Amino acid sequence: MSMTEQQTLQRLAGIIESRKLANGGNPDSSYVARLFAKGDDAILKKIGEEATETVMAAKDARVSGDSTKLLYECADLWFHTLVMLAQYDLTPQQILDELARREGISGIEEKAARKDELRDRDETKKTD
């Protein structure tokens, strides 16, 4: 990822962060502040809607050969995912760091390791 791309994500994340109610975001004048005011469920519902629209746009692109709508829907999904990250005090850099950590690791092995970790955590809870 180029520095310009990282800067775009960081800049957008900063704007989203500034829209939090605790940072002075105004739901009357900001769509993002309105989402924050509605809470987690509204943000998560919006991500679900955008994910569905992205899938439908991909299917349309497969048939038509035109991926323009897919690009727009994917941007909407990414944007709303950034809002969700901010809601949970996470940053795009943390996601990039996690992706970098996984680079070169087999997806099958990584998924199996996560299952083992969850199983171990559940067993620890049972014994506590």
XYZ file of N, CA and C in Angstrom:
384
model
N 0.855 -1.173 0.000
C 0.000 0.000 0.000
C 0.898 1.233 0.000
N 0.599 2.150 -0.874
C 1.424 3.353 -0.973
C 1.143 4.292 0.199
N 2.064 5.215 0.390
C 1.905 6.194 1.460
C 0.647 7.023 1.237
N 0.353 7.359 -0.009
C -0.841 8.143 -0.319
C -2.100 7.379 0.073
N -2.136 6.071 -0.208
C -3.294 5.260 0.168
C -3.445 5.199 1.681
N -2.330 5.011 2.398
C -2.372 4.998 3.859
C -2.830 6.351 4.394
N -2.343 7.426 3.773
C -2.739 8.759 4.211
C -4.235 8.977 3.993
N -4.763 8.474 2.896
C -6.197 8.600 2.631
C -6.995 7.899 3.725
N -6.610 6.673 4.062
C -7.300 5.950 5.130
C -7.180 6.678 6.469
N -5.972 7.154 6.783
C -5.757 7.862 8.046
C -6.565 9.160 8.101
N -6.578 9.883 6.991
C -7.319 11.143 6.936
C -8.821 10.883 7.115
N -9.335 9.896 6.406
C -10.749 9.558 6.511
C -11.085 9.077 7.924
N -10.223 8.251 8.503
C -10.439 7.783 9.875
C -10.458 8.956 10.854
N -9.599 9.934 10.629
C -9.580 11.122 11.487
C -10.869 11.924 11.389
N -11.379 12.060 10.183
C -12.650 12.773 9.992
C -13.780 12.017 10.694
N -13.805 10.699 10.504
C -14.841 9.883 11.157
C -14.738 10.018 12.672
N -13.528 9.941 13.200
C -13.318 10.088 14.646
C -13.846 11.437 15.142
N -13.652 12.470 14.351
C -14.114 13.806 14.756
C -15.633 13.912 14.789
N -16.324 12.967 14.149
C -17.786 12.985 14.114
C -18.429 12.282 15.302
N -17.593 11.629 16.143
C -18.140 11.011 17.343
C -18.766 12.097 18.209
N -19.846 11.752 18.876
C -20.534 12.729 19.722
C -19.601 13.279 20.797
N -18.744 12.423 21.353
C -17.805 12.850 22.392
C -16.788 13.854 21.868
N -16.610 13.885 20.545
C -15.664 14.819 19.933
C -16.361 16.004 19.290
N -17.634 16.181 19.607
C -18.370 17.327 19.094
C -19.156 17.078 17.822
N -19.256 15.824 17.398
C -20.035 15.515 16.199
C -21.493 15.906 16.375
N -22.074 16.458 15.327
C -23.445 16.948 15.386
C -24.348 16.097 14.483
N -25.238 15.304 15.085
C -26.125 14.451 14.286
C -27.057 15.225 13.354
N -27.275 16.498 13.628
C -28.144 17.302 12.759
C -27.463 17.697 11.455
N -26.122 17.698 11.465
C -25.414 18.152 10.272
C -24.442 17.123 9.694
N -24.319 15.953 10.346
C -23.354 14.955 9.899
C -23.988 13.572 9.871
N -23.907 12.939 8.716
C -24.411 11.575 8.565
C -23.695 10.627 9.521
N -22.374 10.738 9.620
C -21.600 9.849 10.480
C -21.957 10.084 11.944
N -22.085 11.334 12.356
C -22.492 11.631 13.734
C -23.876 11.044 14.011
N -24.741 11.069 13.025
C -26.079 10.491 13.174
C -25.976 8.979 13.394
N -25.086 8.318 12.633
C -24.877 6.885 12.847
C -24.349 6.618 14.259
N -23.368 7.396 14.691
C -22.837 7.226 16.042
C -23.934 7.432 17.081
N -24.787 8.413 16.869
C -25.867 8.696 17.814
C -26.855 7.534 17.900
N -27.056 6.844 16.791
C -27.987 5.712 16.768
C -27.385 4.473 17.417
N -26.061 4.413 17.495
C -25.400 3.324 18.199
C -24.947 2.170 17.327
N -24.396 1.167 18.026
C -23.789 0.003 17.381
C -24.720 -0.679 16.387
N -25.945 -0.938 16.819
C -26.852 -1.704 15.967
C -27.098 -1.015 14.629
N -27.231 0.303 14.637
C -27.453 1.033 13.380
C -26.232 0.940 12.470
N -25.059 1.028 13.056
C -23.820 0.925 12.273
C -23.688 -0.478 11.693
N -23.935 -1.481 12.516
C -23.810 -2.864 12.063
C -24.861 -3.198 11.008
N -26.060 -2.681 11.173
C -27.111 -2.893 10.171
C -26.691 -2.287 8.839
N -26.107 -1.103 8.894
C -25.662 -0.435 7.660
C -24.569 -1.254 6.969
N -23.672 -1.829 7.737
C -22.629 -2.671 7.147
C -23.266 -3.884 6.472
N -24.249 -4.482 7.117
C -24.948 -5.610 6.514
C -25.598 -5.231 5.197
N -26.234 -4.071 5.173
C -26.872 -3.592 3.942
C -25.833 -3.374 2.844
N -24.727 -2.725 3.213
C -23.687 -2.434 2.230
C -23.015 -3.712 1.738
N -22.840 -4.690 2.625
C -22.245 -5.956 2.215
C -23.147 -6.663 1.200
N -24.442 -6.642 1.467
C -25.391 -7.256 0.538
C -25.369 -6.542 -0.807
N -25.360 -5.211 -0.774
C -25.306 -4.441 -2.023
C -24.015 -4.711 -2.787
N -22.917 -4.920 -2.062
C -21.642 -5.228 -2.703
C -21.699 -6.590 -3.400
N -22.272 -7.562 -2.728
C -22.407 -8.893 -3.325
C -23.284 -8.823 -4.575
N -24.387 -8.107 -4.492
C -25.284 -8.000 -5.644
C -24.593 -7.275 -6.808
N -23.823 -6.249 -6.494
C -23.092 -5.532 -7.547
C -22.044 -6.433 -8.190
N -21.416 -7.301 -7.406
C -20.430 -8.233 -7.950
C -21.102 -9.228 -8.890
N -22.274 -9.687 -8.491
C -23.005 -10.615 -9.360
C -23.421 -9.928 -10.657
N -23.866 -8.670 -10.544
C -24.228 -7.913 -11.746
C -23.004 -7.716 -12.643
N -21.858 -7.420 -12.033
C -20.626 -7.206 -12.799
C -20.201 -8.487 -13.513
N -20.420 -9.607 -12.872
C -20.082 -10.895 -13.486
C -20.862 -11.090 -14.787
N -22.121 -10.657 -14.782
C -22.978 -10.824 -15.958
C -22.709 -9.743 -17.002
N -22.616 -8.484 -16.531
C -22.518 -7.360 -17.464
C -21.096 -7.046 -17.916
N -20.118 -7.427 -17.091
C -18.731 -7.076 -17.398
C -18.377 -5.659 -16.964
N -19.337 -4.929 -16.400
C -19.113 -3.553 -15.932
C -19.013 -3.566 -14.407
N -17.847 -3.260 -13.890
C -17.641 -3.304 -12.443
C -17.746 -1.934 -11.776
N -18.278 -0.951 -12.466
C -18.388 0.401 -11.912
C -19.212 0.414 -10.626
N -20.378 -0.217 -10.667
C -21.239 -0.222 -9.475
C -20.573 -0.986 -8.337
N -19.845 -2.035 -8.661
C -19.125 -2.793 -7.641
C -18.112 -1.900 -6.932
N -17.413 -1.082 -7.677
C -16.448 -0.154 -7.096
C -17.133 0.772 -6.097
N -18.256 1.357 -6.491
C -18.985 2.279 -5.615
C -19.497 1.583 -4.363
N -20.050 0.380 -4.538
C -20.592 -0.347 -3.389
C -19.483 -0.785 -2.438
N -18.363 -1.186 -2.999
C -17.231 -1.581 -2.165
C -16.715 -0.375 -1.363
N -16.678 0.782 -1.989
C -16.272 2.001 -1.271
C -17.244 2.297 -0.135
N -18.538 2.116 -0.378
C -19.533 2.312 0.690
C -19.292 1.337 1.837
N -19.009 0.083 1.494
C -18.763 -0.935 2.519
C -17.520 -0.587 3.330
N -16.448 -0.210 2.654
C -15.228 0.181 3.362
C -15.497 1.371 4.276
N -16.218 2.360 3.763
C -16.498 3.558 4.561
C -17.239 3.182 5.843
N -18.288 2.406 5.695
C -19.073 2.058 6.879
C -18.290 1.135 7.822
N -17.372 0.349 7.271
C -16.500 -0.452 8.116
C -15.569 0.461 8.921
N -15.106 1.540 8.312
C -14.291 2.515 9.050
C -15.084 3.147 10.188
N -16.369 3.404 9.964
C -17.224 3.941 11.028
C -17.312 2.925 12.172
N -17.509 1.653 11.820
C -17.578 0.614 12.842
C -16.265 0.526 13.624
N -15.139 0.565 12.918
C -13.855 0.527 13.608
C -13.750 1.660 14.623
N -14.142 2.851 14.212
C -14.091 4.004 15.122
C -15.013 3.788 16.319
N -16.166 3.199 16.080
C -17.110 2.932 17.177
C -16.464 2.059 18.248
N -15.609 1.154 17.820
C -14.951 0.237 18.747
C -13.506 0.651 19.044
N -13.191 1.916 18.762
C -11.868 2.487 19.057
C -10.724 1.702 18.408
N -10.976 1.263 17.171
C -9.949 0.615 16.363
C -9.600 1.533 15.200
N -8.440 1.318 14.606
C -7.987 2.173 13.514
C -7.693 1.345 12.263
N -7.703 1.988 11.109
C -7.297 1.282 9.887
C -5.885 0.711 10.004
N -4.999 1.410 10.700
C -3.622 0.924 10.851
C -3.595 -0.406 11.582
N -4.467 -0.585 12.548
C -4.518 -1.862 13.258
C -4.930 -2.994 12.310
N -5.836 -2.699 11.396
C -6.250 -3.697 10.410
C -5.081 -4.000 9.469
N -4.406 -2.947 9.015
C -3.246 -3.152 8.141
C -2.163 -3.961 8.837
N -1.945 -3.689 10.124
C -0.949 -4.434 10.893
C -1.340 -5.912 10.997
N -2.644 -6.163 11.212
C -3.104 -7.553 11.297
C -2.946 -8.260 9.953
N -3.264 -7.571 8.875
C -3.073 -8.161 7.552
C -1.594 -8.449 7.291
N -0.725 -7.532 7.706
C 0.718 -7.742 7.542
C 1.180 -8.939 8.362
N 0.624 -9.096 9.563
C 0.983 -10.237 10.412
C 0.616 -11.550 9.732
N -0.512 -11.553 9.044
C -0.993 -12.773 8.392
C -0.300 -13.059 7.060
N 0.376 -12.068 6.524
C 1.011 -12.238 5.214
C 1.993 -13.393 5.256
N 1.872 -14.280 4.283
C 2.759 -15.429 4.207
C 2.310 -16.610 5.042
N 1.213 -16.441 5.795
C 0.664 -17.547 6.576
C -0.473 -18.155 5.766
N -0.484 -19.455 5.672
C -1.560 -20.134 4.963
C -2.890 -19.777 5.608
N -3.867 -19.426 4.791
C -5.200 -19.119 5.309
C -5.792 -20.284 6.063
N -5.542 -21.490 5.595
C -6.054 -22.681 6.263
C -5.401 -22.838 7.637
N -4.083 -22.636 7.698
C -3.371 -22.738 8.975
C -3.802 -21.627 9.937
N -3.955 -20.416 9.414
C -4.340 -19.281 10.265
C -5.722 -19.513 10.855
N -6.647 -19.998 10.054
C -8.009 -20.252 10.532
C -7.995 -21.364 11.581
N -7.231 -22.411 11.363
C -7.128 -23.505 12.326
C -6.534 -23.008 13.643
N -5.547 -22.133 13.567
C -4.929 -21.589 14.779
C -5.938 -20.757 15.565
N -6.780 -19.989 14.859
C -7.810 -19.207 15.546
C -8.813 -20.125 16.244
N -9.193 -21.224 15.586
C -10.114 -22.183 16.206
C -9.493 -22.775 17.467
N -8.209 -23.144 17.396
C -7.521 -23.686 18.564
C -7.493 -22.668 19.696
N -7.227 -21.420 19.355
C -7.161 -20.358 20.352
C -8.528 -20.161 21.018
N -9.585 -20.155 20.232
C -10.934 -20.003 20.784
C -11.296 -21.192 21.667
N -10.955 -22.402 21.235
C -11.241 -23.589 22.022
C -10.498 -23.520 23.355
N -9.219 -23.140 23.324
C -8.432 -23.021 24.554
C -9.029 -21.977 25.479
N -9.486 -20.856 24.919
C -10.085 -19.797 25.731
C -11.389 -20.286 26.369
N -12.201 -21.027 25.604
C -13.447 -21.569 26.148
C -13.182 -22.576 27.261
N -12.173 -23.407 27.098
C -11.838 -24.392 28.119
C -11.341 -23.703 29.373
N -10.587 -22.620 29.224
C -10.096 -21.872 30.381
C -11.261 -21.258 31.148
N -12.252 -20.742 30.434
C -13.429 -20.151 31.072
C -14.188 -21.202 31.878
N -14.275 -22.417 31.352
C -15.001 -23.490 32.030
C -14.325 -23.890 33.329
N -12.999 -23.802 33.395
C -12.280 -24.223 34.576
C -12.148 -23.113 35.611
N -12.452 -21.886 35.219
C -12.339 -20.750 36.166
C -13.518 -20.668 37.103
